[in-house]
Backbone as JSON Lines, residues from 0, in Angstrom:
{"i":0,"aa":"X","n":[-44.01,166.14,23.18],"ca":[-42.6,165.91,22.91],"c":[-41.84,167.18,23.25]}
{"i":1,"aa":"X","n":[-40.74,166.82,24.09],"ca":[-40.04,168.16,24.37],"c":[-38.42,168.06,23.61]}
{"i":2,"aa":"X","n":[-38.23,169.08,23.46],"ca":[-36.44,168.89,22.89],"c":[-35.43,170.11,23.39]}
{"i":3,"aa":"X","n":[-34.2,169.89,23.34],"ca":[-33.1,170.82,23.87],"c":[-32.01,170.44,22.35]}
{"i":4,"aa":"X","n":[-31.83,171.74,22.04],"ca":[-30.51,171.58,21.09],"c":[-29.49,171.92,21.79]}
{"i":5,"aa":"X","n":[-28.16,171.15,22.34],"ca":[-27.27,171.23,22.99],"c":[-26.51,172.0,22.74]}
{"i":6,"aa":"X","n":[-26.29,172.15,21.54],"ca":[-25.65,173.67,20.83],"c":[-25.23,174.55,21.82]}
{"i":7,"aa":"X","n":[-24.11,175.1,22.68],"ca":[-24.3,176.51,22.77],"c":[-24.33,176.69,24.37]}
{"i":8,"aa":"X","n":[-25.18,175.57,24.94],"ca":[-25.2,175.45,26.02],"c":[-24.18,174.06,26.86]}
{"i":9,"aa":"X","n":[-24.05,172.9,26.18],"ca":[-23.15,172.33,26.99],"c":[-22.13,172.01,26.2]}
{"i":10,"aa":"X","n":[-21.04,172.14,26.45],"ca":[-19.7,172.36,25.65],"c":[-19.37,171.71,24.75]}
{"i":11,"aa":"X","n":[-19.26,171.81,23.7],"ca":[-18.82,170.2,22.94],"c":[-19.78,169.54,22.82]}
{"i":12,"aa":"X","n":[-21.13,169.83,22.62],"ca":[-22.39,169.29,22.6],"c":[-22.95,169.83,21.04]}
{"i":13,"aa":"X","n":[-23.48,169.54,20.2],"ca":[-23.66,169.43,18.98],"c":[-25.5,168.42,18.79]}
{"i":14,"aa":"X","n":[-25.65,167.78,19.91],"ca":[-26.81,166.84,19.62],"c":[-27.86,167.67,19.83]}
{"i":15,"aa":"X","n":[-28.99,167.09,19.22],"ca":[-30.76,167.62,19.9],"c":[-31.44,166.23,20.58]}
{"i":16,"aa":"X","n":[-31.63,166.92,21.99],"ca":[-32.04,165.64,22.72],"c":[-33.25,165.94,22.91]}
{"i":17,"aa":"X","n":[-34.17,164.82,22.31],"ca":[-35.89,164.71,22.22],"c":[-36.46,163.41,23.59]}
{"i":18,"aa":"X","n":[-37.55,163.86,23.89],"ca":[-38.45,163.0,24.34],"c":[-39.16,163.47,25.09]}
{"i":19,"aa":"X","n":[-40.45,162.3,25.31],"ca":[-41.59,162.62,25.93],"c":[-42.08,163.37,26.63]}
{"i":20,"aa":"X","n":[-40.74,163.45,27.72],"ca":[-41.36,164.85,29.07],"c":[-39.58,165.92,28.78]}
{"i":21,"aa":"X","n":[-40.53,166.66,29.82],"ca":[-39.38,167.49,30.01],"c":[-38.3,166.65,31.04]}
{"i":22,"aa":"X","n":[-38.51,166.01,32.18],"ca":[-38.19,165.65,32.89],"c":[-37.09,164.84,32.34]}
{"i":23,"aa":"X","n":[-37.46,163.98,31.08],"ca":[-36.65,163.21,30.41],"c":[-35.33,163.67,29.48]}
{"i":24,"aa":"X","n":[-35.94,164.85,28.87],"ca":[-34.81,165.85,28.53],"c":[-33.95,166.1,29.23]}
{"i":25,"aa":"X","n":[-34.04,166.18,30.56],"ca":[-33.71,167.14,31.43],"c":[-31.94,165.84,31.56]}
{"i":26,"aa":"X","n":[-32.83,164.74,31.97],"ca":[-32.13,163.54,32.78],"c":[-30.96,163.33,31.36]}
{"i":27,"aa":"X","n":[-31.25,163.23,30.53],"ca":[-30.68,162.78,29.11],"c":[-29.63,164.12,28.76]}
{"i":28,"aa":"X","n":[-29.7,165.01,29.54],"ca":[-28.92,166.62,29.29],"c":[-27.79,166.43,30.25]}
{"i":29,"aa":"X","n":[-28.41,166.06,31.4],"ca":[-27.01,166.35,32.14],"c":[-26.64,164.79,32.0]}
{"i":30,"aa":"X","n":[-26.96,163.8,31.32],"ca":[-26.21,162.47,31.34],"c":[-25.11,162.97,30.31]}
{"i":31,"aa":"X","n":[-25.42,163.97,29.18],"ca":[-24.77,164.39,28.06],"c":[-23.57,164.99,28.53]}
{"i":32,"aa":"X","n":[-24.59,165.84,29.79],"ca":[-22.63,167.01,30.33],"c":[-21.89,166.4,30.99]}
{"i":33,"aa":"X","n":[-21.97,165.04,31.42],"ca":[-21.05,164.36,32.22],"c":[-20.74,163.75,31.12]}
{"i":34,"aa":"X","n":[-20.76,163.32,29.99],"ca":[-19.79,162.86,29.12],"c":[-19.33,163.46,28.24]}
{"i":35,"aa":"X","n":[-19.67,164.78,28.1],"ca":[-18.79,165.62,27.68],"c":[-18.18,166.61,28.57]}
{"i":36,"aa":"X","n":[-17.48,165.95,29.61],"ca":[-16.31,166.04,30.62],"c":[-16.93,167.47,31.89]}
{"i":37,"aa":"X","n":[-18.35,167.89,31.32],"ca":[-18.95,168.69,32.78],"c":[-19.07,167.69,33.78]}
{"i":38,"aa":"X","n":[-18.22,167.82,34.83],"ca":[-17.85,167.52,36.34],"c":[-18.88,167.92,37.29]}
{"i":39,"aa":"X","n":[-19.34,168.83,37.14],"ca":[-19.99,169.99,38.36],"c":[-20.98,170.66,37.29]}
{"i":40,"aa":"X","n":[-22.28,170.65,37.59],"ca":[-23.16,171.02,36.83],"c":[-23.7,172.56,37.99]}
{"i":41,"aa":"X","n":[-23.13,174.16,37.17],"ca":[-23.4,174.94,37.64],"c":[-25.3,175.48,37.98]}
{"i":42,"aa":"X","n":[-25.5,176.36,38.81],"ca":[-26.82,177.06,38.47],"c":[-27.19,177.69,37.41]}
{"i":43,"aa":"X","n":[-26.34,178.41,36.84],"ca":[-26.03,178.6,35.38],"c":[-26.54,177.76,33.99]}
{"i":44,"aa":"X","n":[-25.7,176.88,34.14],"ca":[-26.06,175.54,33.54],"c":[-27.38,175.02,33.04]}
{"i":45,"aa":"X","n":[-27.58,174.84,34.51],"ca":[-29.08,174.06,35.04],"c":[-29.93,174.9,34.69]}
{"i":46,"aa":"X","n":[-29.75,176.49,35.02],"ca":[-31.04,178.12,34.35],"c":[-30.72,177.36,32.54]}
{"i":47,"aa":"X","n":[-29.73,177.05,31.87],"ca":[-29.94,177.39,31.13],"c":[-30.6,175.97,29.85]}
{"i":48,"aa":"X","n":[-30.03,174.91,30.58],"ca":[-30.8,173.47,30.55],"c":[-32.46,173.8,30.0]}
{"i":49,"aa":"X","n":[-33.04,174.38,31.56],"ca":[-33.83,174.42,31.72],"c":[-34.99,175.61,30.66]}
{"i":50,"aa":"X","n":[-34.5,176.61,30.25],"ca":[-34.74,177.88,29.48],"c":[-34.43,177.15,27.71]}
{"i":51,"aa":"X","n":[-33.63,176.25,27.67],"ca":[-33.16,176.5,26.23],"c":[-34.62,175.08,25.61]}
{"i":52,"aa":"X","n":[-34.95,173.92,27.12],"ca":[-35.84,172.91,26.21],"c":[-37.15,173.54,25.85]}
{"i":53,"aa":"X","n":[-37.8,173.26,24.85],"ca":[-39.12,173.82,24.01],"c":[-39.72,172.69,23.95]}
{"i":54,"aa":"X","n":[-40.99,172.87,23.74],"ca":[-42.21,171.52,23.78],"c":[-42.09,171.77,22.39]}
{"i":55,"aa":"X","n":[-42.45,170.83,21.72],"ca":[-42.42,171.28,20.34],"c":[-44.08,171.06,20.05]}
{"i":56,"aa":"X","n":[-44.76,171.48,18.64],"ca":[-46.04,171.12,18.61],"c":[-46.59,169.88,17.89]}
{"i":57,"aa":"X","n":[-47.65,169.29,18.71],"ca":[-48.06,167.78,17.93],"c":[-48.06,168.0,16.49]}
């Protein structure tokens, strides 16, 4: 199980998005920044998408 606390990193984001892969996090993160009005998903962003999800332990 992997998770991202949106906190901090996408604007106006407040949720913790869980599931199975990272891959799924990933998809479920930027579905999040396009509805919370991110247009253009920077490299920035995406470094930090990517840096902030944690596997958590079984």
């Amino acid at each position: 199980m992997f998770e991202l606390n949106c906190h901090g990193v996408i604007p106006g984001c407040d949720r913790v998005i869980r599931a199975e892969s990272q891959a799924e996090v990933f998809r479920r993160a930027v579905q999040q920044a396009h509805q919370s009005g991110v247009e253009k998903l920077t490299p920035n962003l995406i470094d930090q998408l990517r840096d902030k999800t944690t596997e958590l332990p079984n």
